[in-house]
Amino acid sequence: DTEVTQTPKHLVMGMTNKKSLKCEQHMGHRAMYWYKQKAKKPPELMFVYSYEKLSINESVPSRFSPECPNSSLLNLHLHALQPEDSALYLCASSPRAGGFTGELFFGEGSRLTVL
Amino acid sequence: RKEVEQDPGPFNVPEGATVAFNCTYSNSASQSFFWYRQDCRKEPKLLMSVYSSGNEDGRFTAQLNRASQYISLLIRDSKLSDSATYLCVVKDTGNQFYFGTGTSLTVIP
């Protein structure tokens, strides 16, 4: 069982909806990540939080809005998405931020379908 | 040029075969190296970290050649359960992990 928990596991939304993806880890990890993965492609980095501060934003459209309320939680707020945003959204964490961070621990992902 | 290059395969091998995957990376300052395994419609899971001295975990052996910027994974005595996509992952000195495209392996009975 993964120690990074993502909810919901599946989400179907219309292009005018607002929804949020949630991620939680209780391993005391100091860096948290959002990745987007399309079928038969590797994960694509969206955002990185280090010590609860946004450290990397890979030019993601503003219809995706990350939030890190505390060191254990990471949210991804979704608004006015497009059908091409349908993908598996993966949350991950690593023990340390910067330098030798250790490996990435992934959640099971939230499979998003935009109609 | 991609940060991490990996042969996408697919590799189709019989049970019991030995198979090797290779990966190259472009940033000589890269700090940490990993092989992840991803099953269909599942999340990536760490298979093993890769160390300069090489490391082995059962049937799996990973090698790192920093001079050539090359990483390899050897799977001996392949099992049906080894069928998956294998992702080469390289981390820089910051918080950025770079993924190869993944290599698809199917082990055939």
Coordinates of C-alpha atoms in Angstrom, one line a residue:
Chain A
D1 CA 0.0 0.0 0.0
T2 CA 1.2 3.5 -0.9
E3 CA 1.9 5.9 1.9
V4 CA 0.8 8.8 -0.3
T5 CA -2.9 9.0 -0.4
Q6 CA -4.8 10.7 -3.3
T7 CA -8.5 11.4 -3.5
P8 CA -10.6 11.0 -5.5
K9 CA -9.3 8.0 -7.4
H10 CA -11.6 8.8 -10.3
L11 CA -13.2 12.2 -11.3
V12 CA -15.4 13.1 -14.2
M13 CA -16.1 16.8 -14.7
G14 CA -17.5 19.2 -17.3
M15 CA -15.5 22.1 -18.7
T16 CA -17.3 24.6 -16.5
N17 CA -16.9 22.7 -13.2
K18 CA -14.6 23.5 -10.4
K19 CA -13.1 20.5 -8.5
S20 CA -10.1 19.7 -6.4
L21 CA -7.6 16.8 -6.2
K22 CA -6.2 16.1 -2.8
C23 CA -3.0 14.4 -1.7
E24 CA -1.8 13.6 1.8
Q25 CA 1.4 12.1 3.2
H26 CA 2.4 11.5 6.8
M27 CA 6.0 10.4 6.3
G28 CA 7.4 13.9 7.2
H29 CA 8.5 14.4 3.6
R30 CA 9.5 18.0 2.8
A31 CA 8.9 18.1 -1.0
M32 CA 5.7 17.3 -2.7
Y33 CA 5.0 17.1 -6.4
W34 CA 2.1 17.1 -8.9
Y35 CA 2.6 15.1 -12.2
K36 CA 0.3 14.6 -15.1
Q37 CA 0.5 11.4 -17.1
K38 CA -1.1 10.6 -20.4
A39 CA -1.4 7.0 -21.7
K40 CA 1.9 5.4 -22.8
K41 CA 3.9 8.5 -21.8
P42 CA 6.1 9.2 -18.8
P43 CA 4.9 11.4 -15.9
E44 CA 5.2 15.1 -16.7
L45 CA 6.1 17.5 -13.9
M46 CA 3.6 20.2 -13.1
F47 CA 4.5 21.7 -9.7
V48 CA 7.0 21.1 -6.9
Y49 CA 6.6 22.4 -3.3
S50 CA 9.6 22.5 -1.0
Y51 CA 9.0 23.2 2.6
E52 CA 5.4 24.2 1.7
K53 CA 6.6 26.8 -0.8
L54 CA 6.1 26.5 -4.5
S55 CA 9.6 26.0 -6.0
I56 CA 8.8 24.8 -9.5
N57 CA 6.0 25.6 -11.8
E58 CA 6.5 24.1 -15.2
S59 CA 4.5 26.7 -17.1
V60 CA 1.2 25.0 -16.3
P61 CA -1.9 26.8 -17.5
S62 CA -3.7 28.8 -14.8
R63 CA -6.7 26.5 -14.9
F64 CA -4.6 24.3 -12.7
S65 CA -3.9 25.9 -9.3
P66 CA -1.8 24.2 -6.6
E67 CA -2.1 24.7 -2.9
C68 CA 0.0 23.4 0.0
P69 CA -2.0 24.1 3.2
N70 CA 0.6 22.4 5.4
S71 CA 3.6 20.0 5.2
S72 CA 1.3 16.9 4.8
L73 CA -1.3 18.2 2.3
L74 CA -1.2 19.1 -1.3
N75 CA -4.2 20.1 -3.4
L76 CA -4.7 20.8 -7.1
H77 CA -7.6 23.0 -7.8
L78 CA -9.2 22.5 -11.3
H79 CA -11.3 25.1 -13.1
A80 CA -12.5 25.4 -16.7
L81 CA -10.5 22.4 -17.9
Q82 CA -10.3 21.2 -21.4
P83 CA -10.9 17.6 -22.7
E84 CA -7.2 17.3 -23.4
D85 CA -6.5 17.7 -19.7
S86 CA -8.0 14.2 -19.2
A87 CA -5.1 12.2 -17.7
L88 CA -3.8 10.5 -14.6
Y89 CA -2.7 13.0 -12.0
L90 CA 0.0 11.7 -9.8
C91 CA 1.0 13.2 -6.5
A92 CA 4.5 12.3 -5.1
S93 CA 6.7 13.2 -2.2
S94 CA 10.4 12.9 -1.4
P95 CA 12.0 12.9 2.1
R96 CA 14.1 16.0 1.6
A97 CA 13.9 19.1 -0.6
G98 CA 17.0 20.0 -2.6
G99 CA 20.3 18.1 -2.7
F100 CA 20.0 14.4 -2.1
T101 CA 16.2 14.2 -1.7
G102 CA 15.8 10.5 -1.8
E103 CA 13.4 8.8 -4.1
L104 CA 9.9 9.8 -5.2
F105 CA 7.0 8.1 -3.5
F106 CA 3.9 8.1 -5.6
G107 CA 0.3 8.0 -4.7
E108 CA -2.1 5.8 -6.7
G109 CA -3.2 8.8 -8.8
S110 CA -6.5 10.5 -9.6
R111 CA -7.8 9.6 -13.0
L112 CA -9.5 12.6 -14.5
T113 CA -11.9 12.7 -17.4
V114 CA -13.0 16.1 -18.7
L115 CA -16.2 16.0 -20.8
Chain B
R1 CA 17.9 17.2 -26.5
K2 CA 16.0 15.2 -23.8
E3 CA 17.4 15.1 -20.3
V4 CA 17.0 11.3 -20.2
E5 CA 16.9 9.0 -23.2
Q6 CA 15.6 5.5 -23.1
D7 CA 14.8 2.9 -25.7
P8 CA 11.0 2.5 -25.6
G9 CA 11.0 -1.1 -26.8
P10 CA 8.8 -3.0 -26.7
F11 CA 10.9 -5.9 -25.5
N12 CA 9.1 -9.2 -25.8
V13 CA 11.1 -12.0 -24.1
P14 CA 10.4 -15.6 -23.1
E15 CA 10.2 -16.6 -19.5
G16 CA 13.7 -17.3 -18.1
A17 CA 15.4 -14.9 -20.4
T18 CA 17.9 -12.2 -19.4
V19 CA 17.0 -8.7 -20.6
A20 CA 18.9 -5.4 -20.3
F21 CA 17.6 -1.9 -20.5
N22 CA 19.8 1.1 -21.1
C23 CA 19.4 4.8 -20.4
T24 CA 21.6 7.9 -21.0
Y25 CA 21.3 11.3 -19.3
S26 CA 22.6 14.7 -20.5
N27 CA 23.4 16.5 -17.2
S28 CA 26.7 15.5 -15.9
A29 CA 25.9 17.1 -12.5
S30 CA 22.9 14.8 -12.0
Q31 CA 22.9 13.5 -8.5
S32 CA 20.7 10.5 -8.0
F33 CA 19.5 7.7 -10.3
F34 CA 16.6 5.3 -10.1
W35 CA 14.7 2.6 -11.9
Y36 CA 10.9 2.7 -11.4
R37 CA 8.5 0.1 -12.5
Q38 CA 5.0 1.0 -13.7
D39 CA 2.2 -1.5 -14.3
C40 CA -0.7 -0.6 -16.6
R41 CA -2.9 2.1 -15.2
K42 CA -1.0 2.1 -11.9
E43 CA 1.4 4.5 -10.3
P44 CA 5.2 4.2 -10.7
K45 CA 6.9 2.3 -8.0
L46 CA 10.6 2.3 -7.1
L47 CA 12.4 -0.8 -8.3
M48 CA 15.8 0.2 -7.2
S49 CA 18.1 3.2 -6.7
V50 CA 21.3 3.0 -8.8
Y51 CA 24.7 3.5 -7.2
S52 CA 28.1 4.2 -8.7
S53 CA 29.4 0.9 -7.5
G54 CA 26.5 -1.0 -9.1
N55 CA 23.9 -2.8 -7.0
E56 CA 21.9 -5.9 -7.1
D57 CA 18.6 -6.9 -5.7
G58 CA 17.8 -10.6 -6.4
R59 CA 17.4 -11.0 -10.1
F60 CA 17.8 -7.3 -10.8
T61 CA 21.2 -5.6 -11.3
A62 CA 21.7 -1.8 -11.8
Q63 CA 24.8 -0.2 -13.1
L64 CA 25.8 3.5 -13.3
N65 CA 28.6 4.8 -15.5
R66 CA 29.1 8.5 -14.6
A67 CA 31.8 9.0 -17.2
S68 CA 29.6 7.9 -20.0
Q69 CA 26.4 9.2 -18.3
Y70 CA 24.8 5.8 -18.8
I71 CA 22.5 3.7 -16.6
S72 CA 21.5 0.1 -17.1
L73 CA 19.1 -2.5 -15.6
L74 CA 19.6 -6.2 -16.1
I75 CA 16.8 -8.6 -15.3
R76 CA 17.8 -12.3 -15.0
D77 CA 15.5 -15.3 -15.2
S78 CA 12.5 -13.2 -16.3
K79 CA 9.1 -14.0 -14.8
L80 CA 5.7 -13.3 -16.3
S81 CA 5.2 -10.8 -13.4
D82 CA 8.1 -8.7 -14.6
S83 CA 5.9 -7.5 -17.5
A84 CA 5.6 -3.7 -17.0
T85 CA 7.1 -0.4 -18.2
Y86 CA 10.5 0.4 -16.7
L87 CA 11.2 4.1 -16.2
C88 CA 14.7 5.5 -15.9
V89 CA 14.7 8.5 -13.5
V90 CA 17.5 11.0 -12.9
K91 CA 17.5 13.7 -10.4
D92 CA 19.4 17.0 -10.6
T93 CA 20.8 18.9 -7.7
G94 CA 17.5 20.7 -7.0
N95 CA 14.1 19.1 -6.8
Q96 CA 13.7 18.1 -10.4
F97 CA 13.3 14.5 -11.3
Y98 CA 13.7 13.7 -15.0
F99 CA 11.9 10.7 -16.5
G100 CA 12.9 8.6 -19.5
T101 CA 10.1 7.6 -21.9
G102 CA 9.9 4.2 -20.3
T103 CA 10.7 0.8 -21.8
S104 CA 7.9 -1.7 -22.2
L105 CA 8.7 -5.3 -21.3
T106 CA 6.4 -8.3 -22.0
V107 CA 7.5 -11.7 -20.7
I108 CA 6.0 -14.4 -22.8
P109 CA 5.2 -17.9 -21.4

